Every structure is written in C-alpha cells, then in structure tokens.
Amino acid sequence: MDSVQIETTAPLTLEFTQIASPPTSISPNSRIPKDTIRTSLKASTADSVLASVYSLGTGGILLSNLLVELGASPVVFGMLCSIPMLVNLIQPLGAYLSERSTSRFQYSLRTHGIGRLLWLILVIGIASASLGVIDAHQLVILTLLIVLLSNLLGGLGSASWLSWVAMIVPRRLRGRFFGTRNSAANLTTLICVPMAGLVVSHWYGGSLQGYGIVLLVSVVFGIMGLGCQYFQVDMNPQSQNTYYGKLTQTSEIQSEVAKDESSEVAQSIHPPQEQSTNSIWKNSNFLIFLLYFSFWTLAVNLSSPFFNLYMLDTLDLDVSYVTIYNSFQAGATLLMLILWGRLADKIGNRPILICIGILVAATPLLWLGISVNRLDIWLWLPLLHILIGGTWAAIDLCNNNIQLAIAPTKNQSIYFAIAAAAAGVSGALGTTIGSFIAQFAQSGGLLSLFVLSALFRLVALVPLMFLQEPSRS
C-alpha cells in the first residue's frame, strides 16, 4: 500500500539531496526550495499511479483468481492474505536500519526494488507450469514463497518510505494532495483492472498464461514507479533526528508553498505540537490508537479476504465480472477521496472514523442472501462495491492522517513500524481464524464469518471514543 495520507510535522532544516541533479549537501539551516517540493509531489503522484499497476498484478483479484484456477483451499487464501500483514513484524527492524542510513532513496531501492524484481521468478514459474515442468501444487507453493519474500522486503522499507513522504508534503495540503494522489491511483485501477481481467480470461493460451503476461507488465511498471522516486528530494534520516526540534523554519516554508498552491490554504502554518513524552509506551494517545488499529484490523480481516473467494468460488462468477465490480469500487474511491480529504481537514479525522466506521462495520451483513441471479449480478453486487469503495476511502485516509498526527517527528518511522507490526499480527490472526471458519464450518461458513466480522468491527470502534486527535492548526 503506497497510497497513504500523511501529516508532516518535521522540519525542513535537514541535509538533503536534489536527486535530479548531482548530489548537493545542504546545511541544517538551509531550506528546501518551493520548486523542489512541487517536483517531489508530482513525482510522488506518478509513483502512486505506476505502483497501482504493479499492485493489481501482484495482488488482489487477479492473484486470487490464479489460486482458484490452481485449486487452492481457503486456508491457502488465508495464508495469502495474512502473509503481507504478518511480515509487518519486521517493520521495527526496517525502521531501525533506515534511521542509520544516509539516504531514503537508496534504502527504498534496496528494499522495494529487490522485492518487486522477485515477482519475475513467478513469471518464470508460470511459464514452467504451462510447459508441464511443474504442477499446480508446486506453483501454489512458489506463489506463497514469492509473496512472503517480496512482502518481507517491503516491510523493511515501508516505515522509511512513509517517513520520507511525511517530510516532503506540506502540512496544510495533506488532505487535498493525498486525496488527489490516491484518486489518480484509483483512476488507474479503474481503467486497468477490467483490461487485465479481460486479458486473463480471454488469453488464447489460457488464463494461467494470461496472468503471466499481466504479471510481467505489472512488474515493469512497478520498477518504473521506483524510478519516479529519483526525482523526489532525498532525506538523510540522521539529520532528521538531529534537527527534529527546529520547527519554525518548516512552518514558514510550507506556508509559502501552500499559498502558491491554493488560496484556500493561504494562511500561516503554525508549528505543530510535538509530543513531549520520550517513550512510546508512555504515550497514552498512541497506545489508544494502537489498540483501536490492531483490533480493527483483526475484525476487518476476518471477512475481507474472502469476499473475492465467495464470488469466484461459491457464486462461481467469471473473473471478468469480478474485475468489473472491483473497478466500480475503485471508481467510488476515486470520486470520494478528495471529498473525504477536504472534510477531514475541516472537522478532523476521528469523527469521520466513528461515523463511517459504523457503516463499514455493517457492510459484511449486506453480503447475506446474495445469489446467482440477474438482479444480484447486475445491480446488488455493483452497488455493494460502490458502497465499499466510497466508505473505505474515508477509513484509509483518516487512519493514516490520525496516525501521522499522533507520531512525533523524532524517530517517526519507529512509531509507524510499531503500529504496522501490531496491526500486521492482529490482521494475520483475523485472516487465519477466518480461513479455518470458512473451510471447516459445515454449512454457511463464509456467511457466518461475515456476521462475526460485522460484530467485531463495531466493538473495534470503541477505543476511538477515548482518542484525542492532535490540533490541526
């Protein structure tokens, strides 16, 4: 997930390198030019667009369809969905290593770059399976192994990437910019997912070969996305931690950028309040967020990984139908992201999380009673995916916003890593529990799982009542 909402509370009094030109070391008292910030934001948007193409080939409905074609069990689906979450346990180690590096960009290449190239091994595996060199079971094992290794490397780099982008994006533009950035990514998904689904289902050599072609193209686009990071202003993590307390200059620079970008934010940006506590475990507000985020992730992953399985296996829908539904979901996200971003800037993230969270909690119940008839296929399922896309746009946006608001600037990536690790463990636990319920329940296993997930989601919202959102001024 490269699409995140970030509130930067960090100074620009850092050593940095304008990557597009020969490296230039800047003293701690220097400022990042406005043009450099604008170039970095454009590069980040381009990166998100290309990364969305990479993601549609290496996850989601297309990867799920591959496992269905190979005859994988619900437990395998549970493993597929739990691995990306469980490997978040490695994020604290990744944050520790990144804080001792001298370049966010170089660290990203070593982690995300290698992780994306590993998918080429699966392309070779698919070609071998088509030639009869390996069987379906071996290809399933290879797929899970690639998912594990690529996500381990991604986990090592995620916290560093998040901290890097948090330093670049002006505070007052975060809602609007990341709403636009995520909308661009979802527009790409809206266009590309149906095309990829048609390639997979109608490829003359079969769906297995069709997926191999889509995967190869996705990896190429993923590497191109990493190339866009070359044009983002590079940050030295060691300088960030050294000069984290000098916030005044940040406010002045980001205020100037915001004034040039939009008259709506043409006001001075006051320095954000820095957390006074020196220990993560003494930061009660962060611990409350951690409790909410962990239990929410568990509740969501009890059912979410199995919606595609329900359509592909139980309802036996063609993958082209399911990719169209996913496009409706991406389209709804595209339309609602900017609205949610502006609303979060005005009223805060916590009220949106509570109100929309109740609606998201009830969503699994809407899957009950769906069957293979014209009304459900052509009306109910499209409307359901539109609802999911619109509501989850708010949840993802506000969860990241409030996390960034709570985390202090010094050792920022450590906070991100701990939150990701805790959510990863709970999410993997939820997926594992869900997979066993889905496989071993005698009848209605998936439907009973959806009801259980809805109840757990409602309970997960309770800690938000005690969470204090930091001032947005």
Coordinates of C-alpha atoms in Angstrom, one line a residue:
M1 CA 0.0 0.0 0.0
D2 CA 1.8 3.0 -1.3
S3 CA -1.2 5.3 -1.0
V4 CA -1.3 7.0 2.3
Q5 CA -2.4 10.2 4.0
I6 CA 0.4 12.0 5.8
E7 CA 0.7 14.9 8.1
T8 CA 4.2 16.3 8.1
T9 CA 5.3 17.7 11.4
A10 CA 9.0 17.7 10.6
P11 CA 11.4 20.5 9.9
L12 CA 12.9 21.1 6.6
T13 CA 16.2 22.0 8.3
L14 CA 17.8 18.8 7.1
E15 CA 20.6 17.6 5.0
F16 CA 19.1 16.6 1.6
T17 CA 20.0 15.9 -1.9
Q18 CA 18.2 17.1 -5.0
I19 CA 18.3 13.7 -6.7
A20 CA 17.6 15.0 -10.2
S21 CA 21.0 16.8 -10.2
P22 CA 24.4 16.0 -8.8
P23 CA 24.3 15.4 -5.1
T24 CA 24.5 18.6 -3.1
S25 CA 24.8 18.6 0.7
I26 CA 22.7 21.3 2.4
S27 CA 23.5 22.6 5.8
P28 CA 20.9 22.2 8.6
N29 CA 19.9 25.9 8.3
S30 CA 19.1 25.6 4.6
R31 CA 15.5 25.5 3.2
I32 CA 14.1 23.2 0.6
P33 CA 13.1 25.4 -2.4
K34 CA 9.4 25.6 -3.3
D35 CA 10.1 24.3 -6.8
T36 CA 11.8 21.2 -5.4
I37 CA 8.8 20.5 -3.2
R38 CA 6.5 20.8 -6.2
T39 CA 8.7 18.4 -8.3
S40 CA 8.7 15.9 -5.4
L41 CA 4.9 16.0 -5.1
K42 CA 4.5 15.4 -8.8
A43 CA 7.0 12.5 -8.7
S44 CA 5.2 11.0 -5.8
T45 CA 1.9 11.2 -7.7
A46 CA 3.4 9.5 -10.7
D47 CA 4.9 6.8 -8.4
S48 CA 1.4 6.1 -7.0
V49 CA 0.0 5.7 -10.5
L50 CA 2.6 3.2 -11.6
A51 CA 2.6 1.4 -8.3
S52 CA -1.2 0.8 -8.7
V53 CA -0.5 -1.0 -11.9
Y54 CA 2.1 -3.1 -10.1
S55 CA -0.3 -3.9 -7.3
L56 CA -3.1 -5.1 -9.5
G57 CA -0.8 -7.8 -11.0
T58 CA 0.8 -8.9 -7.7
G59 CA -2.3 -9.0 -5.5
G60 CA -6.0 -8.5 -5.3
I61 CA -8.5 -10.3 -7.5
L62 CA -6.0 -11.4 -10.2
L63 CA -3.8 -13.2 -7.8
S64 CA -6.8 -14.7 -6.0
N65 CA -8.1 -15.9 -9.4
L66 CA -4.8 -17.6 -10.0
L67 CA -5.1 -19.6 -6.8
V68 CA -8.7 -20.5 -7.7
E69 CA -7.5 -21.8 -11.0
L70 CA -4.9 -23.9 -9.3
G71 CA -7.4 -25.4 -6.9
A72 CA -6.1 -23.7 -3.7
S73 CA -8.1 -24.2 -0.5
P74 CA -9.5 -21.5 1.8
V75 CA -6.5 -22.0 4.1
V76 CA -4.2 -21.1 1.3
F77 CA -6.3 -18.0 0.7
G78 CA -5.9 -17.2 4.3
M79 CA -2.2 -17.6 4.1
L80 CA -2.1 -15.4 1.0
C81 CA -3.8 -12.5 2.8
S82 CA -2.1 -13.0 6.2
I83 CA 1.4 -13.0 4.9
P84 CA 1.5 -9.3 3.9
M85 CA 0.2 -8.4 7.4
L86 CA 2.3 -10.8 9.4
V87 CA 5.5 -9.7 7.9
N88 CA 4.8 -6.2 9.3
L89 CA 6.5 -7.6 12.4
I90 CA 9.8 -6.9 10.6
Q91 CA 8.9 -3.2 10.2
P92 CA 10.6 -2.1 13.5
L93 CA 13.8 -3.7 12.3
G94 CA 13.4 -1.9 9.0
A95 CA 12.8 1.4 10.8
Y96 CA 15.9 0.8 12.9
L97 CA 18.1 0.1 9.8
S98 CA 16.6 3.0 7.8
E99 CA 17.3 5.5 10.6
R100 CA 21.0 4.5 10.4
S101 CA 21.1 5.0 6.6
T102 CA 22.0 8.3 4.9
S103 CA 19.5 8.3 2.1
R104 CA 15.8 7.4 2.0
F105 CA 16.0 6.9 -1.8
Q106 CA 18.9 4.4 -1.7
Y107 CA 17.3 2.5 1.1
S108 CA 14.0 2.3 -0.9
L109 CA 15.8 0.9 -3.9
R110 CA 17.5 -1.8 -1.7
T111 CA 14.2 -2.9 -0.2
H112 CA 11.2 -2.2 -2.6
G113 CA 13.4 -2.6 -5.7
I114 CA 14.5 -6.2 -4.9
G115 CA 11.1 -7.1 -3.6
R116 CA 9.4 -6.1 -6.9
L117 CA 12.0 -7.9 -9.0
L118 CA 11.3 -11.2 -7.2
W119 CA 8.0 -11.4 -8.9
L120 CA 9.9 -12.2 -12.1
I121 CA 10.6 -15.6 -10.6
L122 CA 6.8 -16.3 -10.5
V123 CA 6.6 -15.3 -14.2
I124 CA 9.2 -18.0 -14.9
G125 CA 7.2 -20.4 -12.7
I126 CA 4.0 -19.8 -14.7
A127 CA 5.9 -20.4 -17.9
S128 CA 7.3 -23.6 -16.5
A129 CA 3.8 -24.7 -15.4
S130 CA 2.4 -24.0 -18.9
L131 CA 5.1 -26.3 -20.3
G132 CA 4.4 -29.0 -17.7
V133 CA 7.7 -28.7 -15.9
I134 CA 6.0 -28.1 -12.5
D135 CA 2.5 -29.0 -11.3
A136 CA -0.3 -26.8 -9.8
H137 CA 0.6 -27.6 -6.2
Q138 CA 4.3 -26.6 -6.7
L139 CA 3.1 -23.4 -8.4
V140 CA 0.9 -22.6 -5.4
I141 CA 3.9 -23.1 -3.1
L142 CA 6.1 -20.9 -5.3
T143 CA 3.4 -18.2 -5.3
L144 CA 3.2 -18.1 -1.5
L145 CA 7.0 -18.1 -1.3
I146 CA 7.3 -15.0 -3.6
V147 CA 4.5 -13.3 -1.7
L148 CA 6.4 -13.9 1.6
L149 CA 9.8 -12.7 0.4
S150 CA 8.6 -9.7 -1.5
N151 CA 6.5 -8.6 1.4
L152 CA 9.4 -9.1 3.9
L153 CA 11.5 -6.7 1.8
G154 CA 8.5 -4.3 1.5
G155 CA 8.1 -4.4 5.3
L156 CA 11.8 -3.4 5.8
G157 CA 11.2 -0.3 3.6
S158 CA 7.6 0.8 4.4
A159 CA 8.3 2.8 7.5
S160 CA 11.2 4.6 5.9
W161 CA 9.1 5.4 2.8
L162 CA 6.3 6.7 5.0
S163 CA 8.6 9.0 7.0
W164 CA 10.3 10.2 3.8
V165 CA 7.0 11.3 2.2
A166 CA 5.8 12.8 5.5
M167 CA 8.8 15.1 5.5
I168 CA 8.0 16.3 1.9
V169 CA 4.3 17.0 2.0
P170 CA 3.3 20.4 3.4
R171 CA 1.1 20.1 6.4
R172 CA -1.8 22.2 5.3
L173 CA -2.0 20.4 1.9
R174 CA -2.0 16.9 3.2
G175 CA -5.8 16.2 2.8
R176 CA -6.2 17.7 -0.6
F177 CA -2.9 16.5 -2.0
F178 CA -3.2 12.9 -0.9
G179 CA -6.8 12.8 -1.8
T180 CA -5.8 13.8 -5.4
R181 CA -2.8 11.4 -5.3
N182 CA -4.9 8.5 -4.2
S183 CA -7.6 9.4 -6.7
A184 CA -5.0 9.3 -9.5
A185 CA -4.0 5.8 -8.4
N186 CA -7.6 4.6 -8.2
L187 CA -8.4 6.1 -11.6
T188 CA -5.5 3.9 -12.9
T189 CA -7.0 0.9 -11.2
L190 CA -10.5 1.7 -12.6
I191 CA -9.1 1.6 -16.1
C192 CA -6.5 -1.2 -15.8
V193 CA -8.3 -3.8 -13.7
P194 CA -11.0 -4.6 -16.3
M195 CA -8.4 -4.6 -19.1
A196 CA -6.3 -7.0 -17.1
G197 CA -9.3 -9.2 -16.3
L198 CA -10.2 -9.5 -20.0
V199 CA -6.6 -10.4 -20.8
V200 CA -6.6 -13.2 -18.2
S201 CA -10.0 -14.6 -19.1
H202 CA -9.7 -14.4 -22.9
W203 CA -6.0 -15.1 -23.5
Y204 CA -5.7 -17.7 -26.3
G205 CA -3.2 -19.8 -24.2
G206 CA -5.4 -19.9 -21.2
S207 CA -6.0 -17.9 -18.0
L208 CA -2.7 -19.1 -16.5
Q209 CA -0.6 -17.7 -19.4
G210 CA -2.8 -14.6 -19.5
Y211 CA -2.0 -13.9 -15.8
G212 CA 1.7 -14.4 -16.5
I213 CA 1.6 -11.7 -19.2
V214 CA -0.2 -9.3 -16.9
L215 CA 2.2 -10.0 -14.1
L216 CA 5.2 -9.3 -16.3
V217 CA 3.8 -5.9 -17.4
S218 CA 2.9 -5.1 -13.7
V219 CA 6.5 -5.7 -12.6
V220 CA 7.9 -3.4 -15.3
F221 CA 5.5 -0.6 -14.3
G222 CA 6.5 -1.2 -10.6
I223 CA 10.2 -0.7 -11.4
M224 CA 9.3 2.5 -13.4
G225 CA 7.4 3.7 -10.3
L226 CA 10.6 3.3 -8.2
G227 CA 12.3 5.4 -10.9
C228 CA 10.0 8.3 -10.1
Q229 CA 11.3 8.4 -6.6
Y230 CA 14.6 9.5 -8.2
F231 CA 13.0 12.9 -8.6
Q232 CA 11.9 13.3 -5.0
V233 CA 14.1 15.3 -2.8
D234 CA 16.1 12.8 -0.8
M235 CA 16.3 12.9 3.0
N236 CA 19.0 12.0 5.4
P237 CA 17.3 10.2 8.4
Q238 CA 20.2 11.0 10.7
S239 CA 19.8 14.7 10.1
Q240 CA 16.0 14.4 10.6
N241 CA 16.6 13.0 14.0
T242 CA 19.2 15.6 14.9
Y243 CA 17.3 18.6 14.0
Y244 CA 13.7 17.5 14.7
G245 CA 13.1 20.2 17.3
K246 CA 13.6 23.1 14.9
L247 CA 10.1 23.5 13.6
T248 CA 9.7 27.2 12.9
Q249 CA 11.5 27.2 9.6
T250 CA 9.3 24.3 8.5
S251 CA 6.2 26.3 9.1
E252 CA 7.4 29.3 7.2
I253 CA 8.5 27.3 4.1
Q254 CA 5.4 25.1 4.0
S255 CA 3.2 28.2 4.4
E256 CA 4.8 29.8 1.3
V257 CA 4.2 26.6 -0.7
A258 CA 0.6 26.3 0.4
K259 CA -0.1 30.0 -0.5
D260 CA 1.2 29.4 -4.0
E261 CA -0.8 26.2 -4.4
S262 CA -4.2 27.4 -3.3
S263 CA -5.9 30.4 -1.9
E264 CA -7.9 28.1 0.4
V265 CA -4.8 27.5 2.5
A266 CA -3.3 31.0 2.1
Q267 CA -2.7 31.4 5.7
S268 CA 0.3 31.0 8.0
I269 CA 1.0 27.5 9.1
H270 CA 1.7 27.3 12.8
P271 CA 4.2 24.8 14.1
P272 CA 2.6 21.6 15.2
Q273 CA 2.6 20.5 18.8
E274 CA 5.4 18.0 19.4
Q275 CA 4.8 15.1 21.7
S276 CA 6.5 15.7 25.0
T277 CA 6.9 12.1 26.1
N278 CA 10.2 10.4 25.4
S279 CA 8.9 6.9 25.5
I280 CA 6.5 5.3 23.1
W281 CA 5.0 3.2 25.9
K282 CA 4.3 6.4 27.9
N283 CA 2.4 8.0 25.0
S284 CA -1.2 7.1 26.1
N285 CA -2.7 8.6 23.0
F286 CA -0.6 6.4 20.7
L287 CA -1.4 3.3 22.8
I288 CA -5.1 4.0 22.4
F289 CA -4.7 4.3 18.7
L290 CA -2.6 1.1 18.7
L291 CA -5.5 -0.7 20.5
Y292 CA -8.1 0.6 18.0
F293 CA -6.0 0.0 14.9
S294 CA -5.0 -3.6 15.9
F295 CA -8.5 -4.7 16.8
W296 CA -10.0 -3.0 13.8
T297 CA -7.5 -4.8 11.5
L298 CA -8.4 -8.1 13.1
A299 CA -12.1 -7.5 12.7
V300 CA -11.8 -6.4 9.1
N301 CA -9.6 -9.3 8.1
L302 CA -12.0 -11.9 9.5
S303 CA -14.0 -11.4 6.3
S304 CA -12.4 -9.1 3.8
P305 CA -10.0 -11.6 2.2
F306 CA -12.9 -13.9 1.5
F307 CA -15.3 -11.7 -0.5
N308 CA -13.4 -12.4 -3.7
L309 CA -13.3 -16.1 -2.8
Y310 CA -17.1 -16.0 -2.2
M311 CA -17.7 -14.5 -5.7
L312 CA -15.2 -16.7 -7.6
D313 CA -15.8 -20.0 -5.8
T314 CA -19.2 -20.0 -4.1
L315 CA -21.1 -17.9 -6.7
D316 CA -18.8 -19.3 -9.5
L317 CA -18.6 -15.9 -11.2
D318 CA -16.2 -15.3 -14.1
V319 CA -13.1 -13.3 -13.2
S320 CA -14.1 -10.6 -15.8
Y321 CA -17.3 -9.9 -13.8
V322 CA -15.3 -9.6 -10.5
T323 CA -12.8 -7.3 -12.0
I324 CA -15.6 -5.0 -13.2
Y325 CA -17.0 -5.0 -9.7
N326 CA -13.6 -4.0 -8.4
S327 CA -13.5 -1.2 -11.0
F328 CA -16.8 0.1 -9.6
Q329 CA -15.1 0.1 -6.2
A330 CA -12.1 1.9 -7.4
G331 CA -14.3 4.5 -9.2
A332 CA -16.2 5.2 -6.0
T333 CA -12.9 5.6 -4.1
L334 CA -11.7 7.9 -6.8
L335 CA -14.8 10.2 -6.6
M336 CA -14.9 10.2 -2.8
L337 CA -11.2 10.6 -1.8
I338 CA -11.0 14.3 -2.5
L339 CA -14.2 15.0 -0.6
W340 CA -13.1 13.0 2.4
G341 CA -9.7 14.7 2.3
R342 CA -11.3 18.2 2.4
L343 CA -13.8 17.2 5.1
A344 CA -11.0 15.7 7.3
D345 CA -9.2 19.0 7.1
K346 CA -12.2 20.8 8.3
I347 CA -13.8 18.6 11.0
G348 CA -10.9 16.2 11.9
N349 CA -10.3 12.5 11.3
R350 CA -11.8 11.0 14.4
P351 CA -15.5 12.0 13.8
I352 CA -15.3 10.5 10.2
L353 CA -13.7 7.3 11.5
I354 CA -16.5 6.8 14.0
C355 CA -19.4 7.7 11.8
I356 CA -18.2 5.9 8.6
G357 CA -16.8 3.1 10.7
I358 CA -20.3 2.1 11.8
L359 CA -21.4 1.9 8.2
V360 CA -18.3 -0.2 7.3
A361 CA -19.0 -2.4 10.2
A362 CA -22.4 -3.2 8.8
T363 CA -21.2 -3.9 5.3
P364 CA -20.4 -7.6 5.7
L365 CA -24.1 -8.2 6.5
L366 CA -25.0 -6.9 3.0
W367 CA -23.4 -10.0 1.5
L368 CA -26.0 -12.2 3.1
G369 CA -28.6 -13.5 0.7
I370 CA -26.6 -12.8 -2.5
S371 CA -27.1 -15.4 -5.1
V372 CA -26.5 -16.0 -8.8
N373 CA -29.5 -14.2 -10.3
R374 CA -29.7 -11.2 -12.7
L375 CA -30.7 -8.7 -10.0
D376 CA -27.8 -9.6 -7.7
I377 CA -25.2 -9.8 -10.5
W378 CA -26.2 -6.6 -12.4
L379 CA -27.5 -4.4 -9.5
W380 CA -26.8 -5.5 -6.0
L381 CA -23.1 -6.5 -6.4
P382 CA -22.2 -3.3 -8.3
L383 CA -24.0 -1.1 -5.7
L384 CA -22.3 -3.0 -2.9
H385 CA -18.8 -2.5 -4.3
I386 CA -19.6 1.2 -4.9
L387 CA -20.5 1.5 -1.2
I388 CA -17.4 -0.3 -0.1
G389 CA -15.2 1.9 -2.3
G390 CA -16.7 5.2 -1.0
T391 CA -16.6 4.3 2.7
W392 CA -13.2 2.7 2.7
A393 CA -11.8 5.8 1.0
A394 CA -12.6 7.6 4.3
I395 CA -11.3 4.9 6.6
D396 CA -7.9 4.5 4.9
L397 CA -7.5 8.3 4.5
C398 CA -8.3 9.2 8.1
N399 CA -6.5 6.2 9.7
N400 CA -3.2 7.4 8.1
N401 CA -3.9 11.0 8.9
I402 CA -4.5 10.5 12.5
Q403 CA -1.5 8.1 12.8
L404 CA 0.7 10.8 11.4
A405 CA -0.7 13.4 13.7
I406 CA 0.0 11.3 16.8
A407 CA 3.5 10.2 15.9
P408 CA 6.3 12.7 16.9
T409 CA 8.9 13.8 14.4
K410 CA 12.0 12.3 16.1
N411 CA 12.3 8.6 15.2
Q412 CA 9.0 8.9 13.4
S413 CA 9.5 5.7 11.4
I414 CA 9.7 3.7 14.7
Y415 CA 6.2 4.7 15.6
F416 CA 4.9 3.8 12.1
A417 CA 6.7 0.5 12.3
I418 CA 5.2 -0.4 15.7
A419 CA 1.7 0.4 14.5
A420 CA 2.2 -1.6 11.3
A421 CA 3.6 -4.6 13.2
A422 CA 0.8 -4.6 15.8
A423 CA -1.8 -4.3 13.0
G424 CA 0.0 -6.9 11.0
V425 CA -0.1 -9.5 13.7
S426 CA -3.8 -8.9 14.5
G427 CA -4.7 -8.8 10.8
A428 CA -2.9 -12.1 10.2
L429 CA -4.6 -13.6 13.2
G430 CA -8.0 -12.4 11.9
T431 CA -7.3 -13.9 8.4
T432 CA -6.1 -17.2 9.9
I433 CA -9.2 -17.5 12.1
G434 CA -11.4 -16.6 9.2
S435 CA -9.8 -19.2 6.9
F436 CA -10.4 -22.0 9.3
I437 CA -14.0 -21.0 9.9
A438 CA -14.6 -20.7 6.1
Q439 CA -13.1 -24.2 5.5
F440 CA -14.3 -26.2 8.4
A441 CA -17.8 -24.8 9.0
Q442 CA -20.3 -27.4 7.9
S443 CA -22.7 -25.1 6.1
G444 CA -22.8 -21.3 5.5
G445 CA -19.2 -21.0 6.7
L446 CA -18.5 -17.8 4.8
L447 CA -21.8 -16.2 5.7
S448 CA -21.4 -16.9 9.4
L449 CA -17.9 -15.4 9.1
F450 CA -19.4 -12.2 7.6
V451 CA -21.8 -11.8 10.6
L452 CA -19.0 -12.4 13.1
S453 CA -16.8 -9.8 11.3
A454 CA -19.6 -7.2 11.5
L455 CA -19.9 -7.6 15.3
F456 CA -16.1 -7.4 15.8
R457 CA -15.9 -4.2 13.7
L458 CA -18.4 -2.4 15.9
V459 CA -16.6 -3.4 19.0
A460 CA -13.3 -2.2 17.5
L461 CA -14.6 1.4 17.2
V462 CA -14.9 1.8 21.0
P463 CA -11.3 2.9 21.6
L464 CA -11.9 5.9 19.2
M465 CA -14.2 7.4 21.8
F466 CA -11.2 7.9 24.1
L467 CA -8.7 9.0 21.4
Q468 CA -7.6 12.7 21.4
E469 CA -6.8 13.9 17.9
P470 CA -3.9 16.5 18.0
S471 CA -4.6 20.0 16.9
R472 CA -4.8 20.6 13.2
S473 CA -3.9 24.3 13.3

